[in-house]
Amino acid sequence: MNNPTDIKERVKKNIIWKSIFRRDYRNTVRDRAQAIFGNVFLHLHPVQVREGAVKLRFTWGMGGITFFAFIILVITGVVLMFYYHPSVSQAYSDIKDLEFQVPFGVILRNLHRWGAHFMVIVVMIHMFRVFMTGSYKAPRQFNWGVGVILLVLTFMLSFTGYLTPWDQLGFWAITVGTNMGAATPLLGYQGPFSEFLHITPFNDVRFALLGGSRVADNALLRAYIWHCVAIPLVSVILMFVHFWRVRKDGGISKPHK
Ligand code: HEM
């Protein structure tokens, strides 16, 4: 019979558990110190960095460039917020005013828009590089997982930002996107099992995303809050974990000799 202590010990020996939690916390001074060195929030800087861990010809610098694009987007995005109201009656004209009335407004808007396209492209190249150099293998499998979430978050930032100008492109993208949500199994009213689970157009995932049953004011407000607050916040936290983890996994992987 398995008792709870056995199960705990087996979970701790599991390969997935060990890829996330490197150190067992026992109460010695050394273990407590290691627990602090190994925690991104308590000890951001690495205890040691190996020489040559950042060779450009191996990494292409694509992760760093992705981060750089993100910083540009945060800065230009905050400035854009000064000129924009997330309401159906004002959003589109705010963007046109920004382009044609505000000094350098067109540059500001395009820095943000092209910066977003750029980030999506470079994050995919970064992932491609990591895959081609086999850097997803142990001990980096956890960081690959964090990366996959960052990739999804990057796409979500791009998608939610697309609606904010309230132009035809954005309007129809959100219409199609949320209709896909309506057809999702277990979540949407048009998806499989919806009758069994009593899912209707008024309590499904589409309704939650739109804040109603139509693409209207609430949908714009929700996309705006996801875009400017929730997704960037989660992304920043995960980026810190990602960078810290590169260090904790012994620096960037090395090419085979
Ligand atoms: C917002 C998105 C991301 C940012 C800002 C970011 C940033 C970085 C940076 C700065 C590095 C250091 C090495 C380098 O520059 O190549 C790195 C390494 C790494 N990244 Fe990302 N990354 C992102 C997304 C991803 C994605 C989508 C994946 C894969 C699914 C991924 C997996 C990894 C792995 C496994 C490493 C370690 C590579 C090695 O040791 O050679 N990252 N990342």
PDB file of N, CA and C in Angstrom, residues 59-68 122 126 243:
ATOM      1  N   THR A  59      23.324  31.703 -30.954  1.00  0.00           N
ATOM      2  CA  THR A  59      21.952  32.042 -30.526  1.00  0.00           C
ATOM      3  C   THR A  59      21.234  32.946 -31.529  1.00  0.00           C
ATOM      4  N   TRP A  60      21.982  33.600 -32.404  1.00  0.00           N
ATOM      5  CA  TRP A  60      21.484  34.633 -33.311  1.00  0.00           C
ATOM      6  C   TRP A  60      20.949  35.841 -32.527  1.00  0.00           C
ATOM      7  N   GLY A  61      21.058  35.800 -31.202  1.00  0.00           N
ATOM      8  CA  GLY A  61      20.563  36.899 -30.364  1.00  0.00           C
ATOM      9  C   GLY A  61      19.057  37.087 -30.458  1.00  0.00           C
ATOM     10  N   MET A  62      18.362  36.065 -30.945  1.00  0.00           N
ATOM     11  CA  MET A  62      16.942  36.261 -31.234  1.00  0.00           C
ATOM     12  C   MET A  62      16.077  36.408 -29.983  1.00  0.00           C
ATOM     13  N   GLY A  63      16.447  35.704 -28.904  1.00  0.00           N
ATOM     14  CA  GLY A  63      15.692  35.871 -27.658  1.00  0.00           C
ATOM     15  C   GLY A  63      15.836  37.299 -27.159  1.00  0.00           C
ATOM     16  N   GLY A  64      17.078  37.808 -27.194  1.00  0.00           N
ATOM     17  CA  GLY A  64      17.337  39.185 -26.749  1.00  0.00           C
ATOM     18  C   GLY A  64      16.603  40.193 -27.622  1.00  0.00           C
ATOM     19  N   ILE A  65      16.580  39.936 -28.928  1.00  0.00           N
ATOM     20  CA  ILE A  65      15.894  40.860 -29.848  1.00  0.00           C
ATOM     21  C   ILE A  65      14.374  40.829 -29.585  1.00  0.00           C
ATOM     22  N   THR A  66      13.860  39.646 -29.259  1.00  0.00           N
ATOM     23  CA  THR A  66      12.431  39.548 -28.912  1.00  0.00           C
ATOM     24  C   THR A  66      12.136  40.419 -27.694  1.00  0.00           C
ATOM     25  N   PHE A  67      13.024  40.333 -26.708  1.00  0.00           N
ATOM     26  CA  PHE A  67      12.833  41.129 -25.487  1.00  0.00           C
ATOM     27  C   PHE A  67      12.921  42.625 -25.818  1.00  0.00           C
ATOM     28  N   PHE A  68      13.874  42.972 -26.680  1.00  0.00           N
ATOM     29  CA  PHE A  68      14.039  44.375 -27.087  1.00  0.00           C
ATOM     30  C   PHE A  68      12.736  44.871 -27.749  1.00  0.00           C
ATOM     31  N   VAL A 122      10.290  37.533 -34.796  1.00  0.00           N
ATOM     32  CA  VAL A 122      11.550  37.139 -34.146  1.00  0.00           C
ATOM     33  C   VAL A 122      11.349  36.078 -33.059  1.00  0.00           C
ATOM     34  N   HIS A 126      13.394  32.700 -32.912  1.00  0.00           N
ATOM     35  CA  HIS A 126      14.055  32.273 -31.671  1.00  0.00           C
ATOM     36  C   HIS A 126      13.686  30.817 -31.345  1.00  0.00           C
ATOM     37  N   PHE A 243      14.453  34.074 -18.301  1.00  0.00           N
ATOM     38  CA  PHE A 243      15.852  34.519 -18.306  1.00  0.00           C
ATOM     39  C   PHE A 243      16.625  33.873 -17.160  1.00  0.00           C
TER      40      PHE A 243
END
